[in-house]
Short mmCIF file of C-alpha atoms and ligand atoms in Angstrom, two decimals:
data_model
loop_
_atom_site.label_atom_id
_atom_site.label_comp_id
_atom_site.label_asym_id
_atom_site.label_seq_id
_atom_site.Cartn_x
_atom_site.Cartn_y
_atom_site.Cartn_z
CA MET A 1 10.54 -21.16 17.25
CA SER A 2 9.57 -18.84 14.43
CA VAL A 3 5.90 -19.31 15.32
CA VAL A 4 6.63 -18.16 18.86
CA ALA A 5 8.68 -15.26 17.52
CA ASN A 6 5.85 -14.25 15.21
CA ILE A 7 3.31 -14.35 18.01
CA GLY A 8 5.66 -12.28 20.14
CA ARG A 9 6.16 -9.73 17.38
CA ALA A 10 2.42 -9.51 16.75
CA ALA A 11 1.79 -8.95 20.46
CA ALA A 12 4.47 -6.26 20.58
CA GLU A 13 3.06 -4.47 17.54
CA PHE A 14 -0.56 -4.68 18.66
CA PRO A 15 -0.74 -1.54 20.84
CA GLY A 16 0.76 0.59 18.06
CA ILE A 17 -1.61 -0.81 15.45
CA PHE A 18 -4.59 -0.38 17.77
CA ARG A 19 -3.63 3.23 18.46
CA GLY A 20 -3.17 3.90 14.74
CA TRP A 21 -6.65 2.60 13.90
CA THR A 22 -8.26 4.44 16.80
CA GLU A 23 -6.68 7.70 15.65
CA TYR A 24 -7.78 7.01 12.09
CA VAL A 25 -11.41 6.38 13.06
CA GLY A 26 -11.35 9.45 15.32
CA GLU A 27 -9.95 11.65 12.58
CA THR A 28 -12.47 10.35 10.08
CA ALA A 29 -15.29 11.13 12.50
CA ALA A 30 -13.93 14.63 13.07
CA VAL A 31 -13.61 15.27 9.34
CA ALA A 32 -17.10 13.89 8.74
CA LEU A 33 -18.47 16.26 11.37
CA SER A 34 -16.72 19.29 9.90
CA VAL A 35 -17.93 18.38 6.41
CA ALA A 36 -21.47 17.98 7.75
CA PHE A 37 -21.40 21.67 8.63
CA ARG A 38 -19.82 22.65 5.31
CA PRO A 39 -21.42 20.20 2.88
CA TRP A 40 -19.92 21.88 -0.22
CA ARG A 41 -16.55 20.50 0.94
CA PHE A 42 -17.84 16.96 0.39
CA ARG A 43 -16.51 15.34 -2.82
CA PHE A 44 -19.87 14.39 -4.31
CA ARG A 45 -18.40 13.33 -7.63
CA ASP A 46 -16.00 10.82 -6.05
CA ALA A 47 -18.78 9.52 -3.81
CA ALA A 48 -21.11 9.08 -6.79
CA LEU A 49 -18.43 7.15 -8.66
CA ALA A 50 -17.76 4.90 -5.68
CA PHE A 51 -21.52 4.38 -5.22
CA GLN A 52 -21.87 3.39 -8.84
CA ARG A 53 -19.04 0.89 -8.56
CA ALA A 54 -20.30 -0.59 -5.30
CA ALA A 55 -24.07 -0.55 -5.81
CA CYS A 56 -24.82 -0.55 -9.53
CA GLU A 57 -22.00 -2.81 -10.64
CA GLY A 58 -22.36 -5.03 -7.56
CA LEU A 59 -26.11 -5.47 -7.86
CA ALA A 60 -25.96 -8.55 -10.09
CA ILE A 61 -23.51 -10.47 -7.93
CA ALA A 62 -25.27 -9.57 -4.67
CA SER A 63 -28.68 -10.58 -6.07
CA GLY A 64 -27.24 -13.74 -7.62
CA ILE A 65 -25.75 -14.88 -4.35
CA GLY A 66 -28.95 -13.98 -2.50
CA PHE A 67 -30.95 -16.03 -5.00
CA LEU A 68 -28.72 -19.10 -4.58
CA LEU A 69 -28.85 -18.70 -0.82
CA GLY A 70 -32.66 -18.74 -0.98
CA VAL A 71 -32.67 -21.82 -3.20
CA ILE A 72 -30.28 -23.74 -0.94
CA LEU A 73 -32.06 -22.78 2.28
CA ALA A 74 -35.44 -23.69 0.82
CA PHE A 75 -34.24 -27.10 -0.29
CA GLN A 76 -32.66 -27.90 3.08
CA CYS A 77 -35.66 -26.87 5.12
CA ALA A 78 -38.29 -28.20 2.76
CA ALA A 79 -36.75 -31.65 3.02
CA ALA A 80 -37.27 -31.63 6.79
CA LEU A 81 -40.65 -29.86 6.85
CA GLN A 82 -42.05 -32.08 4.12
CA MET A 83 -42.06 -35.02 6.55
CA PHE A 84 -44.75 -33.17 8.50
CA GLY A 85 -46.45 -31.87 5.38
CA VAL A 86 -45.86 -28.23 6.32
CA GLU A 87 -43.39 -27.11 3.66
CA VAL A 88 -45.33 -23.80 3.37
CA TYR A 89 -43.50 -22.73 6.54
CA VAL A 90 -40.28 -22.61 4.53
CA SER A 91 -41.51 -19.18 3.52
CA ASP A 92 -41.66 -17.92 7.13
CA MET A 93 -38.26 -19.40 7.85
CA LEU A 94 -36.72 -17.79 4.76
CA VAL A 95 -38.04 -14.34 5.63
CA ILE A 96 -36.66 -14.49 9.15
CA ALA A 97 -33.29 -15.98 8.15
CA LEU A 98 -32.72 -13.65 5.21
CA PHE A 99 -33.99 -10.36 6.62
CA ARG A 100 -32.54 -10.73 10.10
CA GLU A 101 -29.16 -12.29 9.48
CA LEU A 102 -28.10 -13.76 6.19
CA GLY A 103 -29.07 -10.90 3.88
CA PRO A 104 -27.00 -8.20 5.58
CA VAL A 105 -24.10 -10.51 6.48
CA VAL A 106 -23.66 -12.23 3.12
CA THR A 107 -24.05 -8.96 1.21
CA ALA A 108 -21.46 -7.33 3.46
CA ILE A 109 -19.03 -10.17 2.78
CA VAL A 110 -19.55 -9.69 -0.97
CA LEU A 111 -18.96 -5.96 -0.47
CA ALA A 112 -15.75 -6.61 1.49
CA GLY A 113 -14.47 -8.73 -1.39
CA ARG A 114 -15.45 -6.26 -4.09
CA SER A 115 -15.23 -2.76 -2.66
CA GLY A 116 -13.09 -3.16 0.46
CA SER A 117 -10.25 -4.67 -1.52
CA ALA A 118 -10.68 -2.14 -4.34
CA PHE A 119 -10.44 0.80 -1.90
CA ALA A 120 -7.31 -0.65 -0.31
CA ALA A 121 -5.69 -1.19 -3.71
CA GLU A 122 -6.63 2.26 -5.07
CA ILE A 123 -5.48 4.19 -2.03
CA GLY A 124 -2.46 1.91 -1.56
CA THR A 125 -1.29 2.58 -5.11
CA MET A 126 -1.69 6.30 -4.49
CA LYS A 127 0.42 5.99 -1.37
CA VAL A 128 3.20 4.14 -3.22
CA ASN A 129 3.14 6.76 -6.02
CA GLU A 130 3.52 9.61 -3.48
CA GLU A 131 0.06 10.87 -4.47
CA LEU A 132 -1.01 10.99 -0.81
CA ASP A 133 2.07 13.10 -0.04
CA ALA A 134 1.12 15.35 -2.94
CA LEU A 135 -2.36 15.81 -1.47
CA ARG A 136 -0.91 16.69 1.93
CA THR A 137 1.52 19.27 0.59
CA MET A 138 -1.33 20.86 -1.35
CA GLY A 139 -3.04 21.27 2.01
CA LEU A 140 -5.74 18.72 1.16
CA ASN A 141 -6.66 16.15 3.77
CA PRO A 142 -6.60 12.60 2.32
CA ILE A 143 -9.38 11.62 4.73
CA ARG A 144 -11.76 14.25 3.38
CA PHE A 145 -10.60 13.62 -0.14
CA LEU A 146 -10.39 9.85 -0.39
CA VAL A 147 -11.85 8.17 2.69
CA LEU A 148 -15.04 10.13 3.32
CA PRO A 149 -16.59 9.83 -0.17
CA ARG A 150 -15.83 6.10 -0.33
CA VAL A 151 -17.15 5.30 3.15
CA ALA A 152 -20.28 7.37 2.52
CA ALA A 153 -20.81 5.60 -0.80
CA VAL A 154 -20.65 2.07 0.58
CA THR A 155 -22.71 2.99 3.63
CA ALA A 156 -25.45 4.12 1.26
CA ALA A 157 -24.92 1.24 -1.16
CA MET A 158 -25.27 -1.56 1.40
CA PRO A 159 -29.01 -1.23 2.19
CA VAL A 160 -29.75 -1.13 -1.55
CA LEU A 161 -27.68 -4.23 -2.24
CA THR A 162 -29.12 -5.99 0.80
CA ILE A 163 -32.76 -5.40 -0.20
CA PHE A 164 -32.12 -6.76 -3.69
CA SER A 165 -30.24 -9.75 -2.32
CA GLU A 166 -33.05 -10.53 0.16
CA LEU A 167 -35.78 -10.26 -2.45
CA ALA A 168 -33.78 -12.45 -4.82
CA GLY A 169 -33.43 -14.98 -1.99
CA LEU A 170 -37.18 -15.06 -1.46
CA LEU A 171 -37.69 -15.51 -5.17
CA GLY A 172 -35.28 -18.45 -5.16
CA GLY A 173 -37.15 -20.05 -2.28
CA GLN A 174 -40.47 -19.47 -3.98
CA ILE A 175 -39.29 -21.23 -7.14
CA VAL A 176 -38.16 -24.26 -5.10
CA LEU A 177 -41.52 -24.44 -3.30
CA GLN A 178 -43.40 -24.00 -6.55
CA ALA A 179 -41.61 -27.14 -7.75
CA MET A 180 -42.92 -28.84 -4.58
CA ASN A 181 -46.47 -27.81 -5.47
CA VAL A 182 -46.85 -24.97 -3.00
CA PRO A 183 -48.83 -22.27 -4.84
CA SER A 184 -46.97 -18.96 -5.12
CA ALA A 185 -49.90 -16.99 -3.64
CA ILE A 186 -49.67 -18.99 -0.43
CA PHE A 187 -45.88 -18.61 -0.32
CA TRP A 188 -46.06 -14.82 -0.58
CA GLN A 189 -48.96 -14.66 1.88
CA HIS A 190 -46.84 -16.46 4.48
CA ALA A 191 -43.82 -14.34 3.65
CA VAL A 192 -45.69 -11.06 4.17
CA SER A 193 -47.32 -12.22 7.40
CA SER A 194 -44.06 -13.34 9.02
CA GLY A 195 -42.03 -10.23 8.15
CA THR A 196 -42.25 -7.19 10.44
CA VAL A 197 -41.29 -3.65 9.59
CA PHE A 198 -38.98 -3.53 12.58
CA MET A 199 -37.16 -6.65 11.43
CA ILE A 200 -36.60 -5.29 7.93
CA VAL A 201 -35.52 -1.85 9.11
CA PHE A 202 -33.22 -3.32 11.74
CA GLY A 203 -31.60 -5.52 9.09
CA LEU A 204 -31.08 -2.51 6.80
CA VAL A 205 -29.62 -0.34 9.56
CA LYS A 206 -27.30 -3.20 10.39
CA SER A 207 -26.30 -3.54 6.76
CA ALA A 208 -25.52 0.19 6.46
CA PHE A 209 -23.32 -0.15 9.53
CA PHE A 210 -21.54 -3.16 7.99
CA GLY A 211 -20.99 -1.09 4.85
CA MET A 212 -19.40 1.66 6.89
CA LEU A 213 -17.09 -0.86 8.58
CA VAL A 214 -16.04 -2.36 5.25
CA GLY A 215 -15.36 1.10 3.79
CA LEU A 216 -13.40 2.30 6.82
CA ILE A 217 -11.29 -0.83 6.96
CA GLY A 218 -10.64 -0.90 3.20
CA CYS A 219 -9.55 2.76 3.10
CA GLY A 220 -7.57 2.39 6.33
CA ALA A 221 -5.68 -0.59 4.96
CA GLY A 222 -4.91 1.46 1.83
CA LEU A 223 -3.54 4.38 3.87
CA ARG A 224 -1.27 1.96 5.78
CA THR A 225 0.26 0.46 2.62
CA ARG A 226 4.03 0.04 2.73
CA SER A 227 6.17 0.91 -0.26
CA THR A 228 7.27 -2.64 -0.98
CA ALA A 229 6.62 -4.79 -4.03
CA ASP A 230 3.82 -6.73 -2.32
CA GLY A 231 2.56 -3.75 -0.28
CA VAL A 232 -0.63 -3.09 -2.25
CA GLY A 233 -1.50 -6.80 -2.44
CA ARG A 234 -1.09 -7.19 1.29
CA SER A 235 -3.30 -4.18 1.95
CA ALA A 236 -6.04 -5.58 -0.27
CA THR A 237 -5.85 -8.92 1.56
CA SER A 238 -6.00 -7.32 4.97
CA ALA A 239 -8.93 -5.16 3.84
CA VAL A 240 -10.95 -8.27 2.98
CA VAL A 241 -9.91 -10.32 6.02
CA GLY A 242 -10.30 -7.36 8.38
CA GLY A 243 -13.67 -6.53 6.85
CA MET A 244 -15.00 -10.05 7.36
CA VAL A 245 -13.79 -10.25 10.95
CA ALA A 246 -15.38 -6.88 11.69
CA ILE A 247 -18.68 -7.97 10.13
CA ALA A 248 -18.73 -11.15 12.21
CA LEU A 249 -17.94 -9.23 15.41
CA ALA A 250 -20.50 -6.52 14.72
CA ASP A 251 -23.16 -9.08 13.87
CA GLY A 252 -22.46 -10.92 17.11
CA ILE A 253 -22.83 -7.70 19.07
CA ALA A 254 -26.07 -6.88 17.23
CA ALA A 255 -27.45 -10.34 18.04
CA ALA A 256 -26.56 -9.89 21.71
CA ILE A 257 -28.28 -6.50 21.80
CA CYS A 258 -31.40 -8.00 20.22
CA HIS A 259 -31.36 -10.80 22.78
CA VAL A 260 -31.10 -8.39 25.70
CA TRP A 261 -33.89 -6.19 24.35
CA GLY A 262 -35.94 -9.27 23.62
CA VAL A 263 -36.66 -8.39 19.98
CA MET B 1 16.59 34.92 11.48
CA GLU B 2 18.47 36.06 8.42
CA LYS B 3 16.86 38.95 6.58
CA ASP B 4 14.70 37.91 3.64
CA ALA B 5 15.29 34.17 4.12
CA VAL B 6 12.44 32.13 2.67
CA VAL B 7 13.73 28.73 3.73
CA GLU B 8 16.02 28.44 6.70
CA LEU B 9 17.64 25.38 8.28
CA GLU B 10 19.53 25.63 11.57
CA ARG B 11 21.54 22.62 12.72
CA VAL B 12 18.99 20.23 11.28
CA ASP B 13 19.30 16.46 11.55
CA ALA B 14 17.49 14.88 8.61
CA GLY B 15 16.14 11.34 8.45
CA TYR B 16 13.31 9.07 9.49
CA PRO B 17 12.31 8.00 13.01
CA GLY B 18 15.09 5.67 14.09
CA SER B 19 17.35 6.31 11.10
CA LEU B 20 19.53 9.39 10.79
CA VAL B 21 20.43 10.23 7.18
CA LEU B 22 22.23 13.61 7.38
CA SER B 23 23.22 15.56 10.44
CA ASP B 24 23.92 19.17 11.33
CA ILE B 25 22.72 20.93 8.18
CA SER B 26 22.45 24.71 8.19
CA PHE B 27 21.71 26.98 5.26
CA SER B 28 19.19 29.54 4.20
CA VAL B 29 17.61 30.34 0.87
CA ALA B 30 16.90 33.98 0.13
CA GLY B 31 13.74 35.25 -1.59
CA GLY B 32 14.05 35.05 -5.38
CA GLU B 33 17.03 32.73 -5.18
CA ILE B 34 17.45 29.48 -7.12
CA PHE B 35 19.07 27.08 -4.71
CA VAL B 36 20.26 23.66 -5.85
CA LEU B 37 20.76 20.57 -3.69
CA LEU B 38 23.51 18.24 -4.91
CA GLY B 39 24.89 14.87 -3.94
CA THR B 40 25.23 11.28 -5.00
CA SER B 41 22.20 9.02 -5.31
CA GLY B 42 20.84 8.00 -1.93
CA CYS B 43 22.69 10.71 0.03
CA GLY B 44 19.46 12.23 1.34
CA LYS B 45 18.43 15.07 -0.97
CA SER B 46 14.84 13.91 -1.19
CA THR B 47 14.84 13.35 2.57
CA VAL B 48 15.87 16.97 3.22
CA MET B 49 13.23 18.12 0.76
CA LYS B 50 10.54 16.13 2.56
CA HIS B 51 11.46 18.00 5.74
CA MET B 52 11.28 21.35 3.97
CA ILE B 53 7.82 20.66 2.56
CA GLY B 54 6.53 19.54 5.95
CA LEU B 55 5.91 15.86 5.21
CA ASN B 56 8.30 14.56 7.86
CA PRO B 57 9.30 16.41 11.01
CA VAL B 58 13.03 17.12 11.38
CA LEU B 59 14.85 14.90 13.87
CA ARG B 60 16.61 17.87 15.51
CA GLY B 61 17.16 21.58 14.93
CA THR B 62 14.86 24.21 13.45
CA LEU B 63 13.50 24.51 9.96
CA ARG B 64 11.51 27.56 8.90
CA VAL B 65 9.65 28.30 5.69
CA ALA B 66 8.59 31.92 5.23
CA GLY B 67 9.56 32.49 8.85
CA LEU B 68 7.29 29.74 10.23
CA GLU B 69 8.05 26.28 11.54
CA TRP B 70 5.84 23.40 10.35
CA SER B 71 3.16 22.55 12.87
CA ALA B 72 -0.53 21.71 12.92
CA ALA B 73 -1.28 25.41 13.39
CA THR B 74 0.84 26.72 10.52
CA ARG B 75 0.26 23.84 8.14
CA ALA B 76 -2.63 25.29 6.12
CA GLU B 77 -0.87 28.64 5.75
CA LEU B 78 2.45 27.11 4.70
CA CYS B 79 0.89 24.70 2.22
CA ARG B 80 -0.49 27.71 0.34
CA LYS B 81 3.00 29.20 0.05
CA ILE B 82 4.75 26.17 -1.43
CA GLY B 83 4.54 24.20 -4.66
CA VAL B 84 6.08 20.76 -4.91
CA MET B 85 7.10 18.50 -7.73
CA TYR B 86 7.91 15.01 -6.48
CA GLN B 87 10.67 12.87 -7.91
CA SER B 88 8.07 10.46 -9.31
CA GLY B 89 5.71 13.20 -10.50
CA ALA B 90 2.94 11.97 -8.18
CA LEU B 91 0.12 12.99 -10.53
CA PHE B 92 -3.32 11.73 -9.51
CA GLY B 93 -3.76 8.67 -11.68
CA SER B 94 -7.54 8.83 -11.75
CA MET B 95 -7.68 12.36 -13.21
CA THR B 96 -6.64 13.74 -16.58
CA CYS B 97 -3.59 16.01 -16.77
CA LEU B 98 -5.83 19.07 -16.95
CA GLU B 99 -7.87 17.95 -13.91
CA ASN B 100 -4.64 17.41 -12.00
CA ILE B 101 -3.77 21.07 -12.47
CA LEU B 102 -7.36 22.20 -11.88
CA LEU B 103 -7.55 20.46 -8.51
CA PRO B 104 -5.52 22.98 -6.46
CA LEU B 105 -7.28 25.81 -8.31
CA GLU B 106 -10.72 24.39 -7.52
CA GLU B 107 -9.87 23.98 -3.87
CA PHE B 108 -8.08 27.24 -3.20
CA SER B 109 -8.37 29.85 -5.90
CA PRO B 110 -11.12 32.49 -6.05
CA LEU B 111 -11.25 32.23 -9.86
CA LYS B 112 -14.44 31.35 -11.74
CA LYS B 113 -14.75 28.01 -13.45
CA LYS B 114 -13.91 29.31 -16.92
CA GLU B 115 -10.95 31.34 -15.67
CA ARG B 116 -9.63 28.31 -13.82
CA THR B 117 -9.66 26.21 -16.97
CA GLU B 118 -7.95 29.02 -18.86
CA ARG B 119 -5.30 29.31 -16.19
CA ALA B 120 -4.70 25.55 -16.19
CA MET B 121 -4.36 25.50 -19.97
CA GLU B 122 -1.92 28.41 -19.79
CA LEU B 123 0.20 26.44 -17.30
CA LEU B 124 0.14 23.42 -19.61
CA ARG B 125 1.25 25.61 -22.51
CA ASP B 126 4.13 26.91 -20.35
CA VAL B 127 5.45 23.36 -20.10
CA GLU B 128 4.59 22.75 -23.76
CA LEU B 129 1.99 20.10 -23.09
CA ALA B 130 -1.27 21.67 -24.17
CA GLU B 131 -2.01 18.64 -26.36
CA ALA B 132 -1.89 16.29 -23.35
CA ALA B 133 -4.65 18.09 -21.45
CA ASP B 134 -7.26 15.36 -21.75
CA ARG B 135 -4.97 12.37 -21.41
CA MET B 136 -4.50 10.31 -18.26
CA PRO B 137 -1.11 10.38 -16.52
CA GLY B 138 -0.75 6.65 -17.24
CA GLU B 139 -0.90 7.33 -20.98
CA ILE B 140 1.93 9.86 -21.27
CA SER B 141 5.69 9.46 -20.98
CA GLY B 142 7.68 9.88 -17.77
CA GLY B 143 9.17 13.17 -18.94
CA MET B 144 5.73 14.51 -19.82
CA ARG B 145 4.39 13.50 -16.41
CA LYS B 146 7.17 15.49 -14.76
CA ARG B 147 6.30 18.56 -16.77
CA VAL B 148 2.61 18.27 -15.86
CA ALA B 149 3.70 17.93 -12.23
CA ILE B 150 5.72 21.13 -12.54
CA ALA B 151 2.71 22.92 -14.00
CA ARG B 152 0.62 21.68 -11.08
CA ALA B 153 3.23 22.89 -8.58
CA MET B 154 3.02 26.38 -10.13
CA ALA B 155 -0.78 26.50 -10.19
CA LEU B 156 -1.34 28.74 -7.17
CA ASP B 157 1.68 31.03 -7.75
CA PRO B 158 3.53 29.77 -4.69
CA GLU B 159 6.30 31.72 -3.00
CA VAL B 160 8.68 28.78 -2.98
CA VAL B 161 8.76 25.92 -5.45
CA PHE B 162 10.46 22.64 -4.61
CA LEU B 163 11.49 20.52 -7.57
CA ASP B 164 12.93 17.04 -7.06
CA GLU B 165 14.97 16.16 -10.17
CA PRO B 166 12.84 18.05 -12.69
CA SER B 167 15.15 17.35 -15.62
CA ALA B 168 15.89 13.67 -14.99
CA GLY B 169 14.60 11.74 -17.98
CA LEU B 170 14.17 14.81 -20.18
CA ASP B 171 15.99 15.40 -23.47
CA PRO B 172 18.49 18.30 -23.56
CA ILE B 173 16.14 20.58 -25.48
CA THR B 174 13.14 20.13 -23.18
CA SER B 175 15.42 20.28 -20.17
CA SER B 176 16.89 23.56 -21.34
CA ALA B 177 13.40 24.95 -22.01
CA LEU B 178 12.51 24.01 -18.46
CA ASP B 179 15.53 25.92 -17.16
CA ASP B 180 14.36 28.94 -19.14
CA LEU B 181 10.90 28.60 -17.62
CA ILE B 182 12.36 28.54 -14.11
CA LEU B 183 14.51 31.60 -14.82
CA SER B 184 11.62 33.54 -16.33
CA LEU B 185 9.31 32.72 -13.39
CA ARG B 186 11.96 33.93 -11.02
CA GLU B 187 12.21 37.19 -12.99
CA SER B 188 8.49 37.79 -13.49
CA LYS B 189 7.11 36.57 -10.14
CA ARG B 190 10.21 36.59 -7.95
CA MET B 191 9.52 32.96 -7.07
CA THR B 192 12.11 31.13 -5.01
CA PHE B 193 13.23 27.71 -6.18
CA VAL B 194 14.81 24.82 -4.32
CA VAL B 195 15.87 22.27 -6.93
CA VAL B 196 17.44 18.83 -6.74
CA THR B 197 19.35 18.11 -9.93
CA HIS B 198 22.40 16.30 -11.24
CA GLU B 199 22.58 18.04 -14.62
CA LEU B 200 25.81 20.03 -14.57
CA ALA B 201 24.70 22.16 -17.53
CA SER B 202 21.48 23.02 -15.74
CA ILE B 203 23.28 23.77 -12.47
CA PHE B 204 25.56 26.33 -14.11
CA LYS B 205 22.67 27.87 -16.00
CA ILE B 206 20.17 28.37 -13.19
CA ALA B 207 21.78 27.94 -9.78
CA ASP B 208 22.59 31.01 -7.73
CA ARG B 209 24.02 28.82 -5.01
CA CYS B 210 24.16 25.14 -4.27
CA ALA B 211 24.61 22.92 -1.25
CA MET B 212 26.34 19.58 -1.54
CA PHE B 213 25.70 16.57 0.72
CA ASP B 214 27.99 13.58 1.16
CA LYS B 215 26.69 10.14 1.99
CA ALA B 216 29.94 8.91 3.57
CA ARG B 217 30.35 11.88 5.92
CA ARG B 218 26.57 12.16 6.42
CA THR B 219 26.48 15.93 6.33
CA MET B 220 26.62 19.02 4.13
CA ILE B 221 30.17 19.41 2.82
CA ALA B 222 30.01 22.54 0.69
CA ILE B 223 27.82 25.53 -0.08
CA GLY B 224 28.25 28.43 -2.49
CA GLU B 225 28.10 29.52 -6.13
CA PRO B 226 28.59 26.58 -8.50
CA GLU B 227 31.55 28.20 -10.29
CA ARG B 228 33.30 28.80 -6.99
CA LEU B 229 32.76 25.19 -5.89
CA ARG B 230 34.05 23.87 -9.21
CA ASP B 231 37.18 26.02 -9.32
CA GLY B 232 37.93 26.91 -5.76
CA SER B 233 37.09 23.90 -3.61
CA ASN B 234 39.88 21.98 -1.97
CA ASP B 235 37.58 19.05 -1.19
CA ASP B 236 38.29 16.00 -3.37
CA PHE B 237 34.66 14.94 -3.47
CA VAL B 238 33.37 18.32 -4.60
CA ARG B 239 36.02 18.58 -7.35
CA LYS B 240 35.25 15.06 -8.52
CA PHE B 241 31.53 15.82 -8.69
CA PHE B 242 31.98 18.91 -10.85
CA ASN B 243 34.66 17.38 -13.09
CA ARG B 244 32.80 14.10 -13.64
CA GLY B 245 35.10 11.81 -11.65
N1 LIG C 301 10.78 6.06 4.11
C1 LIG C 301 12.05 5.84 4.46
N2 LIG C 301 12.35 5.29 5.67
C2 LIG C 301 13.63 5.07 6.04
N3 LIG C 301 14.69 5.36 5.29
C3 LIG C 301 14.48 5.92 4.08
C4 LIG C 301 13.15 6.18 3.59
N4 LIG C 301 13.24 6.71 2.37
C5 LIG C 301 14.57 6.79 2.08
N5 LIG C 301 15.32 6.31 3.10
C6 LIG C 301 16.78 6.26 3.17
O1 LIG C 301 17.29 7.57 3.24
C7 LIG C 301 18.47 7.69 2.47
C8 LIG C 301 18.37 8.88 1.55
O2 LIG C 301 17.33 8.67 0.60
P1 LIG C 301 16.86 9.83 -0.38
O3 LIG C 301 15.68 9.34 -1.11
O4 LIG C 301 16.73 11.08 0.40
O5 LIG C 301 18.11 9.95 -1.38
P2 LIG C 301 18.32 10.94 -2.62
O6 LIG C 301 19.52 11.76 -2.31
O7 LIG C 301 17.07 11.65 -2.93
O8 LIG C 301 18.70 9.92 -3.79
P3 LIG C 301 18.28 9.96 -5.34
O9 LIG C 301 19.21 10.92 -6.01
O10 LIG C 301 18.54 8.57 -5.81
O11 LIG C 301 16.87 10.35 -5.43
C9 LIG C 301 18.66 6.37 1.74
O12 LIG C 301 19.70 5.67 2.36
C10 LIG C 301 17.36 5.65 1.91
O13 LIG C 301 17.59 4.28 2.09
MG1 LIG C 302 15.69 11.61 -4.43
#
């Protein structure tokens, strides 16, 4: 019974929630446009701080996970390719898997867990403490003040994190193959020949877009925080869950576009 | 519109979408007046204040500040005319006390950087907190946070200042110094104040007039000079409030 009631309530609330998020994204776009024409209104200092937290402090974890991903992938594939004596092709496979899909997606998931939840908690705490109200009555728009610098920071941080994670993944794979007596020169030769500029750039553009999604959803969840005891915690959770769902959806759409274009 | 009214409420219903808190409130606050809102805890004082500072739209009736109703078109102009101290202080937790006061100056004042810092320090000295300039709001006491919040509300020399329980949590000496500050600002800059407070001593010292709300009757039950309400009211509730039960 309560399951049915919950589904019913969720369905009833959906249009309102959808409208709220649409308005939020629209307002953010409008504010971003107005700031683009008056760049001195952009909060560079806040953006720099958010960039430092997301990119500099997240570099180790993103690279570490990329490295492990490379090691695991290399082991799995090498086992199969070894039967045909062509384990050198692990290198080609790694480049395609990491640069096209896994690099951007896995890094974005790390970002959702680190920065998306942090944004939701920071802004949510401000909401509970009436700091957002204080901004509004000072005539300062919380979107320009809080959302824009954070979203810009993670959008810029994602390609950086992704590149490091991808290179660490290749390094992990190379170490595995080295242990299987594939000379490193041959590994890198294969890697370079199977990567294309388009593939790398497309992956980075995708990753910047994922970063923007994670930032928007994290800040949006923070702005929607309710003033209850568990309000901030719930916002942080929904920032991470919402971020991951959005990444999966966006990646699916990107894959479909690639398929249609035949690239 | 009444002549010289800075804040004016006409038959206002106060509350939140779907929940009426107080109905049919009318009063106006004249320029240079210190107007106090009274009532028991939870009767809706903060709610009425949130309408006056344009955070929540009124449910019914008209509310004007400096002759203008709150709307998207008048918002920027009205925000420049008001200063607000929230019940919780609402300082920005990621900035030092000084930066909190500098923020409105940086965004809106034509002053140079050095003058802005001087002005912010002067405001901190007014609330006797110059030594807390470089500390974070999380590292100072609740009473100190309120005083920093008052300094921030004054930063741009607003026409009307709204203070939600400025003296709650302050010792009698600091609280009395705060009353003196309010009175002197009214004298020197002809600022208008709308203050929520429960301190009887403070009410008699600063209030020109007060309005009292009642939770049970869900409306405004009295308005006038505090002495007149204390001595001349024939309402049980009002007498009880002023004579401590
Ligand atoms: N965001 C909100 N949504 C709905 N109802 C609210 C909200 N905030 C407060 N209320 C209700 O409005 C009523 C008045 O609250 P308000 O905060 O205005 O009281 P108050 O007079 O300021 O009390 P206090 O002296 O304790 O600060 C209360 O019954 C409260 O439950
Ligand atoms: Mg209150």
